[in-house]
Coordinates of N, CA, C and O in Angstrom, one line a residue:
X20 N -21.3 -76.6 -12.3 CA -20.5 -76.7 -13.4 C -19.9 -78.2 -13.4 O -19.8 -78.7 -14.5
X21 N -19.6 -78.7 -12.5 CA -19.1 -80.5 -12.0 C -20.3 -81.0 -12.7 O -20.2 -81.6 -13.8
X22 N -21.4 -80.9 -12.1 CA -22.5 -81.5 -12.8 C -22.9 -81.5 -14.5 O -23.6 -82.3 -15.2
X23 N -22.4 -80.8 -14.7 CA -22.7 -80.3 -16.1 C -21.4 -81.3 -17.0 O -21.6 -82.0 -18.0
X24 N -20.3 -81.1 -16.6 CA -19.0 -81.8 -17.1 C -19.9 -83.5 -17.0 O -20.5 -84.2 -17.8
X25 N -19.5 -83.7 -15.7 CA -20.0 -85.1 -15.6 C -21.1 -85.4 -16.6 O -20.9 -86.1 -17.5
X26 N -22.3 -84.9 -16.4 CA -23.4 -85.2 -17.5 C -22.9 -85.6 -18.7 O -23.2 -86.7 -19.2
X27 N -22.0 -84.3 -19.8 CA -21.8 -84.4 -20.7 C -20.5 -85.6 -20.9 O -20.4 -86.2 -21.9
X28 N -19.6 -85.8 -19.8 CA -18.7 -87.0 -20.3 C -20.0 -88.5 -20.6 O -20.3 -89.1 -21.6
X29 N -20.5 -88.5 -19.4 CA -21.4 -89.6 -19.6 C -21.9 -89.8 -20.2 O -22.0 -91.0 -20.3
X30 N -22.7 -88.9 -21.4 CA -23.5 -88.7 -22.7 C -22.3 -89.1 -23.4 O -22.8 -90.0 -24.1
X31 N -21.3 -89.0 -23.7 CA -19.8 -89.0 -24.5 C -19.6 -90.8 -24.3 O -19.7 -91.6 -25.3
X32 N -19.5 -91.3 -22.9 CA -19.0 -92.3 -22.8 C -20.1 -93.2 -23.3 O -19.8 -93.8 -24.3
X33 N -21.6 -93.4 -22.8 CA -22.5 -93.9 -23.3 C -22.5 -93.8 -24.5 O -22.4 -95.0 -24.9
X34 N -22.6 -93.0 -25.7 CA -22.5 -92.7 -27.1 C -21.5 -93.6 -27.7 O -21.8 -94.6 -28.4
X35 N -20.0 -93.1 -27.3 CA -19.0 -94.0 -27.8 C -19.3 -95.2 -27.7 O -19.6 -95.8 -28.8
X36 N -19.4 -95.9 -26.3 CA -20.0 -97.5 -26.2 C -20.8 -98.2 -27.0 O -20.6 -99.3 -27.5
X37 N -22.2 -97.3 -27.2 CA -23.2 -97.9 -28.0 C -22.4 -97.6 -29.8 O -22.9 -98.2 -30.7
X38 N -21.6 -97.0 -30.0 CA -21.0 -97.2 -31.4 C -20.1 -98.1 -31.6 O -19.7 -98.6 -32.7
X39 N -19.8 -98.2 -30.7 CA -18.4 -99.7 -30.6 C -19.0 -100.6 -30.8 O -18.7 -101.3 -31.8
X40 N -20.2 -101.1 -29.9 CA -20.8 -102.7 -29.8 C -22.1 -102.5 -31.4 O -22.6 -103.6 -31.8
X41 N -22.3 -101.2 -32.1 CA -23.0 -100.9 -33.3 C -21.8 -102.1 -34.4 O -22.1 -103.1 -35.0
X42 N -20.7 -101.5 -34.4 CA -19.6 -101.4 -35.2 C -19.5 -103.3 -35.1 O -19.1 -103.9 -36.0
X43 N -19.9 -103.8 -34.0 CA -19.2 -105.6 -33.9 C -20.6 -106.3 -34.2 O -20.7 -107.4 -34.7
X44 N -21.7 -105.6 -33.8 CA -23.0 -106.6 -34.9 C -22.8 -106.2 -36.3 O -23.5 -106.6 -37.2
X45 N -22.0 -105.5 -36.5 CA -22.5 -105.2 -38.2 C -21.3 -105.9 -38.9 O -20.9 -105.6 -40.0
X46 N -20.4 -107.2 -37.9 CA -19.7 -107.7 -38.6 C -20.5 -109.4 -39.1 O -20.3 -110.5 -38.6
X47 N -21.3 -109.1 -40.1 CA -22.1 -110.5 -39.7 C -21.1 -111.9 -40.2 O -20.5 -111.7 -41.3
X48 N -21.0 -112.8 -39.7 CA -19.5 -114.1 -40.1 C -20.5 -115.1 -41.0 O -20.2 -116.3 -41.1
X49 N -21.5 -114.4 -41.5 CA -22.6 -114.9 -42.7 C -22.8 -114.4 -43.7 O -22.9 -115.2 -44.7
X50 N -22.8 -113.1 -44.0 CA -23.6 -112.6 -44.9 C -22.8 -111.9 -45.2 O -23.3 -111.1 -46.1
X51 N -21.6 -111.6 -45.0 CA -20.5 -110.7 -46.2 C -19.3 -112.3 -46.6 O -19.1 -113.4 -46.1
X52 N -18.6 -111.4 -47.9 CA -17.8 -112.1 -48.8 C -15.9 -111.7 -48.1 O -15.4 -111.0 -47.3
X53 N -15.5 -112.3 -48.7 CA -13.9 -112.6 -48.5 C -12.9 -112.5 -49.7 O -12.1 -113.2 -50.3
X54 N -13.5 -111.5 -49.8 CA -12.5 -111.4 -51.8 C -11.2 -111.9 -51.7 O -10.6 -112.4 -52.6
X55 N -11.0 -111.9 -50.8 CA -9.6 -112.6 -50.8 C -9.6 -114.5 -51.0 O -8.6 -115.2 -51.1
X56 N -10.9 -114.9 -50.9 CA -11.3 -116.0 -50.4 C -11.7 -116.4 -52.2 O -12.8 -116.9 -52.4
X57 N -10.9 -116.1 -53.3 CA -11.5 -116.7 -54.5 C -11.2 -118.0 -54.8 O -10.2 -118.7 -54.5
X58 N -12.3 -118.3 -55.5 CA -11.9 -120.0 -55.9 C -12.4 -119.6 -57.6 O -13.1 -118.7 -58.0
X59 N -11.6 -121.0 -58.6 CA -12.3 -120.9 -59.8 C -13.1 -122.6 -59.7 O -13.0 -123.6 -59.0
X60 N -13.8 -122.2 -60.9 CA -14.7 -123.7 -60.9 C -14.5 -124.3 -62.2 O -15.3 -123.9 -63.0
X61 N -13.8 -125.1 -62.6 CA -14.0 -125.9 -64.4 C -14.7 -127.1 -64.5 O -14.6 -128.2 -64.2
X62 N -15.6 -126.3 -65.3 CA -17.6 -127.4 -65.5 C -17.1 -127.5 -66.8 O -16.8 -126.7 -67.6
X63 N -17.0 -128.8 -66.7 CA -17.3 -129.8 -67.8 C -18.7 -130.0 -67.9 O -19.4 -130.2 -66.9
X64 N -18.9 -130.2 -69.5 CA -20.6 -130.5 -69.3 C -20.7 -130.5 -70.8 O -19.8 -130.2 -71.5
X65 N -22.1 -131.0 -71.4 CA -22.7 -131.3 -72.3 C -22.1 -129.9 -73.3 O -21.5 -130.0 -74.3
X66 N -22.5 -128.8 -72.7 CA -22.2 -127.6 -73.9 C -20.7 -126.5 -73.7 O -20.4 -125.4 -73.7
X67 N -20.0 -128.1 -73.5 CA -18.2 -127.6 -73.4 C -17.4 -127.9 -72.1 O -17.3 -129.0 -71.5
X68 N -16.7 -126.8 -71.9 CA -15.9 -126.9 -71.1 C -15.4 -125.2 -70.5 O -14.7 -124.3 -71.1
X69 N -15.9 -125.0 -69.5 CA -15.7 -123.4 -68.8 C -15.8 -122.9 -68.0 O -16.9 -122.6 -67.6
X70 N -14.5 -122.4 -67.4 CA -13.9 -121.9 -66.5 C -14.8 -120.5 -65.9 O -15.0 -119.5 -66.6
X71 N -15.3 -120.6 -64.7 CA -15.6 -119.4 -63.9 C -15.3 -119.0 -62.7 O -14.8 -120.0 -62.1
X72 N -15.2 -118.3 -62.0 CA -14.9 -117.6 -60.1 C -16.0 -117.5 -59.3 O -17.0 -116.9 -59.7
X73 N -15.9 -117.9 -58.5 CA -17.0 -117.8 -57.2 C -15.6 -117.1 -56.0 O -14.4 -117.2 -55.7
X74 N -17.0 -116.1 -55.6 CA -15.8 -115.4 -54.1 C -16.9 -115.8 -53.0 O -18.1 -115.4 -53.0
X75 N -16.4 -116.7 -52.1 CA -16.7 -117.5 -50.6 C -17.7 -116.7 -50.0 O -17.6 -115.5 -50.3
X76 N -18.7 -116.9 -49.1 CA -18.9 -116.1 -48.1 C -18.5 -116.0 -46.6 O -17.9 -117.0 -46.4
X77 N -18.5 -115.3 -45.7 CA -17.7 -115.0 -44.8 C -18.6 -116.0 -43.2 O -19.3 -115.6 -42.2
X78 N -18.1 -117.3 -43.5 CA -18.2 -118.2 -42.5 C -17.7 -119.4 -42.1 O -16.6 -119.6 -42.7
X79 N -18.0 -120.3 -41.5 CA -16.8 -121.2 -40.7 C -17.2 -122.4 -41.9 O -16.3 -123.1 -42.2
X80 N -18.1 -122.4 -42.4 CA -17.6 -123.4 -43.5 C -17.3 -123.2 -45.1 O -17.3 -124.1 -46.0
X81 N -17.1 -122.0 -45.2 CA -16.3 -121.8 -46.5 C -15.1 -121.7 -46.3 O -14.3 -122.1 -47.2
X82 N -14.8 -121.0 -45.0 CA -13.5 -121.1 -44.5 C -13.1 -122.6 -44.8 O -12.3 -122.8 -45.7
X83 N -13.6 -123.5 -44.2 CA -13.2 -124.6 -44.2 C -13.2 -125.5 -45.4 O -12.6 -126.5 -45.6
X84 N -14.2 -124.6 -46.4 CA -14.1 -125.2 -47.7 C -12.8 -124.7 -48.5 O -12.2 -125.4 -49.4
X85 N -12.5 -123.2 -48.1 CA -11.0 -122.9 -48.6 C -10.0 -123.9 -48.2 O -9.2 -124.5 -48.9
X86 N -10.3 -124.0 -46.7 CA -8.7 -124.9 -46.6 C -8.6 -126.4 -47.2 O -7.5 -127.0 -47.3
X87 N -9.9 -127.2 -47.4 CA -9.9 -128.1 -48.0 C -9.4 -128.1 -49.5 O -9.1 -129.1 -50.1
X88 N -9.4 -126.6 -50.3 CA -8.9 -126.7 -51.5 C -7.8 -126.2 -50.9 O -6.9 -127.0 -51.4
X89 N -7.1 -125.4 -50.2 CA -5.6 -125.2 -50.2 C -4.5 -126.8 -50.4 O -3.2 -126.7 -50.6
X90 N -5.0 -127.8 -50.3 CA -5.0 -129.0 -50.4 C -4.8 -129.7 -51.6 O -4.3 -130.8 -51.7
X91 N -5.2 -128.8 -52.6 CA -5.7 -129.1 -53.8 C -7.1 -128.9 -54.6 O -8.1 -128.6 -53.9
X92 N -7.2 -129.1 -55.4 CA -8.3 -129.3 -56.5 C -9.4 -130.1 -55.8 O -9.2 -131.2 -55.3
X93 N -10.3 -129.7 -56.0 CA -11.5 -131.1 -55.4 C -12.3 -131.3 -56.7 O -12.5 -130.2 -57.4
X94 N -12.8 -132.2 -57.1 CA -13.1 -132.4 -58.4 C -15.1 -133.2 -57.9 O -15.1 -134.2 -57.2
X95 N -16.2 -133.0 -58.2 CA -17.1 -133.3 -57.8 C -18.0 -133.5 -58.6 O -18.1 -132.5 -59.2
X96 N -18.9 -134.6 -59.2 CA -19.2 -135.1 -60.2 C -20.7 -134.7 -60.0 O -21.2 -135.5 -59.3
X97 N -21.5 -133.7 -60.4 CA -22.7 -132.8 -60.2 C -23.9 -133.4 -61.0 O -23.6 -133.4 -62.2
X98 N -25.1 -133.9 -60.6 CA -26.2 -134.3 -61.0 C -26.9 -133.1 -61.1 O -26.3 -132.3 -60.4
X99 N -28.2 -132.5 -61.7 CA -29.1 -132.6 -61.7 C -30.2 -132.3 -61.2 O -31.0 -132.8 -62.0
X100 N -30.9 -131.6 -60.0 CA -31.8 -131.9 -59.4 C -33.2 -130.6 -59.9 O -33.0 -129.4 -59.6
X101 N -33.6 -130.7 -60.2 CA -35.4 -129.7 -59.8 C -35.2 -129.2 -60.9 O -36.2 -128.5 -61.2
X102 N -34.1 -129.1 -62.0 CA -34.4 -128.3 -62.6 C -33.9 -126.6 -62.4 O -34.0 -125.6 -63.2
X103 N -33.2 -126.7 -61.0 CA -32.6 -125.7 -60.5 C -31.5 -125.3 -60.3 O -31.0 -124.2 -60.3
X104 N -30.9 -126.6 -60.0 CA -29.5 -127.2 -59.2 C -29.0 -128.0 -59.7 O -29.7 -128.7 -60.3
X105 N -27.1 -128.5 -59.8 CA -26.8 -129.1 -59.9 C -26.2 -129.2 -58.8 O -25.6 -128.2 -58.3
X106 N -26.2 -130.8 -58.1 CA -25.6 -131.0 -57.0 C -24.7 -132.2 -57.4 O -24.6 -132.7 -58.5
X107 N -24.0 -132.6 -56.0 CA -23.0 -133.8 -55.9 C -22.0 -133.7 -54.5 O -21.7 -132.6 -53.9
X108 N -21.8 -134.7 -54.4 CA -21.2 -135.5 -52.8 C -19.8 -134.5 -52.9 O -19.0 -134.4 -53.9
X109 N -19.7 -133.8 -51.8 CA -18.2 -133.3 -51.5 C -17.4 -134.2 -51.3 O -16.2 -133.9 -51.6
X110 N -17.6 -135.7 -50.5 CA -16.6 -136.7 -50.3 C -16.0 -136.4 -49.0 O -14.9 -137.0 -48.7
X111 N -16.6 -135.4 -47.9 CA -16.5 -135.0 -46.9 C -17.0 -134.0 -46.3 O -17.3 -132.9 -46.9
X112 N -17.2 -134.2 -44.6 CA -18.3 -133.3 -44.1 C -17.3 -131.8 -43.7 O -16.2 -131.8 -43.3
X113 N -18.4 -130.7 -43.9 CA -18.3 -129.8 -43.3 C -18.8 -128.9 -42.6 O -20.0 -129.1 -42.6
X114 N -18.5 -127.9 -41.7 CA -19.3 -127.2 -40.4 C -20.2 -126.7 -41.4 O -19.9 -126.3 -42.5
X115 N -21.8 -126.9 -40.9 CA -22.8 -126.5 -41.3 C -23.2 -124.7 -40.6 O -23.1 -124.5 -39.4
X116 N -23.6 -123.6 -41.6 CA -24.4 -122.7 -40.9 C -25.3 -122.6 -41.6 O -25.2 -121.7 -42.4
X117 N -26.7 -123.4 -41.8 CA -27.8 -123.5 -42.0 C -28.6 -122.5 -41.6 O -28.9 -122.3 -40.4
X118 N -29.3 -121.6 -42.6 CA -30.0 -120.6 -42.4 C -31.9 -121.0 -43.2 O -32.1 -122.1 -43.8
X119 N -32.8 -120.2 -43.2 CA -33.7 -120.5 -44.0 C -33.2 -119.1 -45.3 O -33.1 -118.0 -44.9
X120 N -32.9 -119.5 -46.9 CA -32.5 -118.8 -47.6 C -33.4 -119.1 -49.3 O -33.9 -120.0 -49.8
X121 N -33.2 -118.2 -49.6 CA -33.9 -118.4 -51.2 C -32.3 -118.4 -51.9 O -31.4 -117.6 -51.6
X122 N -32.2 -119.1 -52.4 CA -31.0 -119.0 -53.5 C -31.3 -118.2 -54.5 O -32.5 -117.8 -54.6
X123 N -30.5 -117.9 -55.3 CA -30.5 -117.2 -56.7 C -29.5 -117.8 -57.7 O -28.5 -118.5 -57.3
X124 N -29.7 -117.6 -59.0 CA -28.7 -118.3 -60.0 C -27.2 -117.6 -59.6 O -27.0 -116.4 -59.4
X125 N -26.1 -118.9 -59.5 CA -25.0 -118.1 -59.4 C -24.7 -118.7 -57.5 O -23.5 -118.9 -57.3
X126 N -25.4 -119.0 -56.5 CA -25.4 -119.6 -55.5 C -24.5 -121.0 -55.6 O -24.6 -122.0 -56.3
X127 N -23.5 -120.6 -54.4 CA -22.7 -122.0 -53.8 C -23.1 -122.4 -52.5 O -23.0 -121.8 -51.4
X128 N -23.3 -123.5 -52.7 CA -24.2 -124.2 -51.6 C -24.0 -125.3 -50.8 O -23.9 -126.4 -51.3
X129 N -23.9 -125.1 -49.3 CA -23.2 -126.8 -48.8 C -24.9 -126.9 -48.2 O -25.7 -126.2 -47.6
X130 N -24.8 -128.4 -49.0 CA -26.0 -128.7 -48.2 C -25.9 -130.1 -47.6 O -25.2 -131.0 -48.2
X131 N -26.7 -130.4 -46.3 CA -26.2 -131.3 -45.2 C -24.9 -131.5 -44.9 O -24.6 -132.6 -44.4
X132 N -24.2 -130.8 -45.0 CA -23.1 -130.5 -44.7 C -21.6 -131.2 -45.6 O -20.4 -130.9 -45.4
X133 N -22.4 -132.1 -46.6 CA -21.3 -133.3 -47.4 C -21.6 -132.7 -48.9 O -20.8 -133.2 -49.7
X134 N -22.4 -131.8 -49.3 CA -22.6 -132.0 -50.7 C -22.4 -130.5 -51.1 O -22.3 -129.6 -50.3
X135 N -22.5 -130.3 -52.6 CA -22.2 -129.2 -52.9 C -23.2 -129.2 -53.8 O -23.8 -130.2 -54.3
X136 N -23.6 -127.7 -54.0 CA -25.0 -127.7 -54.9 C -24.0 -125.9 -56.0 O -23.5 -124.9 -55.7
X137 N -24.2 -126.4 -57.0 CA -24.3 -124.7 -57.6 C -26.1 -124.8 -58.5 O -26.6 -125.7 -59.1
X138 N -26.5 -123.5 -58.1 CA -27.8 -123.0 -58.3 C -28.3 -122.3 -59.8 O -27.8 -121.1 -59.8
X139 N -28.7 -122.4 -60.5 CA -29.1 -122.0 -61.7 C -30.3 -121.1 -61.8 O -30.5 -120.2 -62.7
X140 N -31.0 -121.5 -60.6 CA -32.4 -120.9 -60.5 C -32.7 -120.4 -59.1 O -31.8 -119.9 -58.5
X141 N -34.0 -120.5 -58.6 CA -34.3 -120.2 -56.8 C -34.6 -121.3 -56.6 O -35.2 -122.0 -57.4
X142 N -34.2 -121.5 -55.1 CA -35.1 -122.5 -54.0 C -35.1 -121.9 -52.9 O -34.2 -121.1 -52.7
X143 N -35.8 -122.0 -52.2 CA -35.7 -122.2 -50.4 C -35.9 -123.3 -49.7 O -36.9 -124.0 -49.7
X144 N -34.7 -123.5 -49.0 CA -34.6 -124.2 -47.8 C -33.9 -123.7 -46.9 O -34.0 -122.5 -46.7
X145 N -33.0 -124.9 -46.1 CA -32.7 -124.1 -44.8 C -31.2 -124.4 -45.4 O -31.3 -125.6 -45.8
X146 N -29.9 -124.0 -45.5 CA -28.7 -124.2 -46.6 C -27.7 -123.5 -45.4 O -28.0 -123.3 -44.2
X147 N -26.7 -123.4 -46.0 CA -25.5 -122.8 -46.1 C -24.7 -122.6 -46.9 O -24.0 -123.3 -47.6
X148 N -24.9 -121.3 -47.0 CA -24.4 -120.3 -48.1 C -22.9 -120.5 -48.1 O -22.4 -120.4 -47.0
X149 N -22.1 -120.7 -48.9 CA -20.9 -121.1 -49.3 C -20.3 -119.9 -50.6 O -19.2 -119.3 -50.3
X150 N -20.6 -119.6 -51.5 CA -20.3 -118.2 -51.9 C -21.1 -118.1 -53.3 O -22.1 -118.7 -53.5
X151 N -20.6 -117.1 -54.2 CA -21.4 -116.7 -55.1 C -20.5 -116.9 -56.6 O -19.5 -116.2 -56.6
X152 N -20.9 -117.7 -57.8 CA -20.7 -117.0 -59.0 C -20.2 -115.6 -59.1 O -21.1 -114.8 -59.2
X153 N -19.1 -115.0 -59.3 CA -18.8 -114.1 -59.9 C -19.3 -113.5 -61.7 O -19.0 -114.0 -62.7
X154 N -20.1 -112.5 -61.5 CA -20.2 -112.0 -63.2 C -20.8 -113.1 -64.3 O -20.4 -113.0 -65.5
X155 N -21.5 -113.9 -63.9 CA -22.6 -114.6 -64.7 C -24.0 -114.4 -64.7 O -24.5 -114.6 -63.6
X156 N -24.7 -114.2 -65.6 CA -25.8 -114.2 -65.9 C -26.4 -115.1 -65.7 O -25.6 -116.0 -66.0
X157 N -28.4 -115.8 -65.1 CA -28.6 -116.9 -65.2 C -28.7 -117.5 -66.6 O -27.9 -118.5 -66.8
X158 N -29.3 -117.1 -67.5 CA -29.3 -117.7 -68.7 C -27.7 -118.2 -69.0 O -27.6 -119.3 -69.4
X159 N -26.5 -117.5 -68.7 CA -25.0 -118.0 -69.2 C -25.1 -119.3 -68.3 O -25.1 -120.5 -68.6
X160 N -25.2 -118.5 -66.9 CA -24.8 -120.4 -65.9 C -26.1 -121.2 -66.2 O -25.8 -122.0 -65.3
X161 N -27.0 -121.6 -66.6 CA -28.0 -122.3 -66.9 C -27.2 -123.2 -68.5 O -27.2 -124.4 -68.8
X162 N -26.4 -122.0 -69.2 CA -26.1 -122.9 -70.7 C -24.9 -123.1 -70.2 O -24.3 -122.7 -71.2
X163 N -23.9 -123.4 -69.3 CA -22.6 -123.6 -68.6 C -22.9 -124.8 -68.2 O -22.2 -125.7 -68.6
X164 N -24.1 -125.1 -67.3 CA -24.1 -125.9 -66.9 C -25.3 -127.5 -67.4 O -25.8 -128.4 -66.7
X165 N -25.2 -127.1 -68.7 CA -26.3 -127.9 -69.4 C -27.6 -128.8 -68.9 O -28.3 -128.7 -67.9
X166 N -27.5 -129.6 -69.8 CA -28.6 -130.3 -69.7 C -28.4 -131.5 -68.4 O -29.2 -131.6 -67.5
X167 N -27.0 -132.4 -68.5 CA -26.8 -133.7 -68.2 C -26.2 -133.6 -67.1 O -26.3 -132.5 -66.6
X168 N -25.7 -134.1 -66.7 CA -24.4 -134.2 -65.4 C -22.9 -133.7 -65.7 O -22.1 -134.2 -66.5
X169 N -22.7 -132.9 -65.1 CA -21.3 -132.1 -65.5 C -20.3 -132.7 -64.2 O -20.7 -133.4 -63.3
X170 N -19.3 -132.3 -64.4 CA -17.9 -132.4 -63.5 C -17.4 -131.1 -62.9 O -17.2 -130.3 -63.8
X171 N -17.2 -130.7 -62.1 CA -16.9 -129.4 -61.8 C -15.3 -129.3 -60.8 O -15.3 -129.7 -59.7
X172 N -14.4 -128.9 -61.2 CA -13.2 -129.2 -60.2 C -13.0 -127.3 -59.5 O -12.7 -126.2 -60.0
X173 N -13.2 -127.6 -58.6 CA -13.1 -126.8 -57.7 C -11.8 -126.5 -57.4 O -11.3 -127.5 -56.9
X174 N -10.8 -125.3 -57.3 CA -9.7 -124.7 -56.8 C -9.6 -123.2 -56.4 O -10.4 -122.4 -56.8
X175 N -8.4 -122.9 -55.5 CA -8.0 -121.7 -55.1 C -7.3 -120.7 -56.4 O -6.3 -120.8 -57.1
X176 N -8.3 -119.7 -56.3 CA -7.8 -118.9 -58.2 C -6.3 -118.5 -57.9 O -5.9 -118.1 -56.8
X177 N -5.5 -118.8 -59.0 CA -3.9 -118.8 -59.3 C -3.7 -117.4 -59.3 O -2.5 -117.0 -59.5

């Protein structure tokens, strides 16, 4: 009967264990969001002027891109690139987590660790995911973000 108790605690204690350390990989500090973590974006650009939200993703350099806007507004003058992207210089470096990722329209993107990219279309490279467009369609952020070089001022939503 000893034997039988003991068995079954140990089946109990083993079980619990393996659901505890289940419970702390499934917190990935990559790949989930921080709703709490909203920022808005105002793109100036060839077809106007308008206001949207991106919510961060859950890692050490969005983090650190939050506290750089708790600071204020960061205002970043966005080119252009592939046809896909519009990028431009953040004006300072941040902790990189560089992964290999496909973007999608609606993607916030630190890339080499100084620049900011928002995505209109797909790429892959190796990035860091920084957060997501809230509730736009590609066709909307493609006409948001026109043809030419827009301005984008980045802040913490009010």
């Amino acid at each position: 009967m000893k034997k039988l108790f003991l068995i079954i605690t140990s089946i109990i204690l083993l079980v619990s264990t393996a659901c505890a350390n289940g419970k702390k990989s499934a917190k990935s500090s990559d790949k989930g969001v921080l709703s709490s973590m909203k920022i808005s974006i105002q793109i100036t650009s060839d077809s106007g002027s308008h206001k949207i939200t991106a919510t961060l993703t859950d890692n050490s350099s969005a983090t650190a891109f939050y506290e750089l806007l708790k600071k204020g507004p960061v205002t970043i003058k966005m080119s252009d690139y592939g046809n896909f992207e519009k990028v431009g210089s953040l004006g300072t470096t941040l902790p990189r987590n560089d992964s290999q990722i496909t973007t999608s329209a609606g993607d916030i993107i630190l890339y080499q660790g100084n620049q900011i990219t928002i995505y209109y279309d797909t790429n892959s490279w190796n990035f860091t995911r920084l957060g997501k467009v809230d509730g736009v369609t590609q066709a909307e952020l493609t006409k948001i973000l026109g043809k030419d070089d827009v301005t984008a001022v980045f802040e913490i939503c009010k």
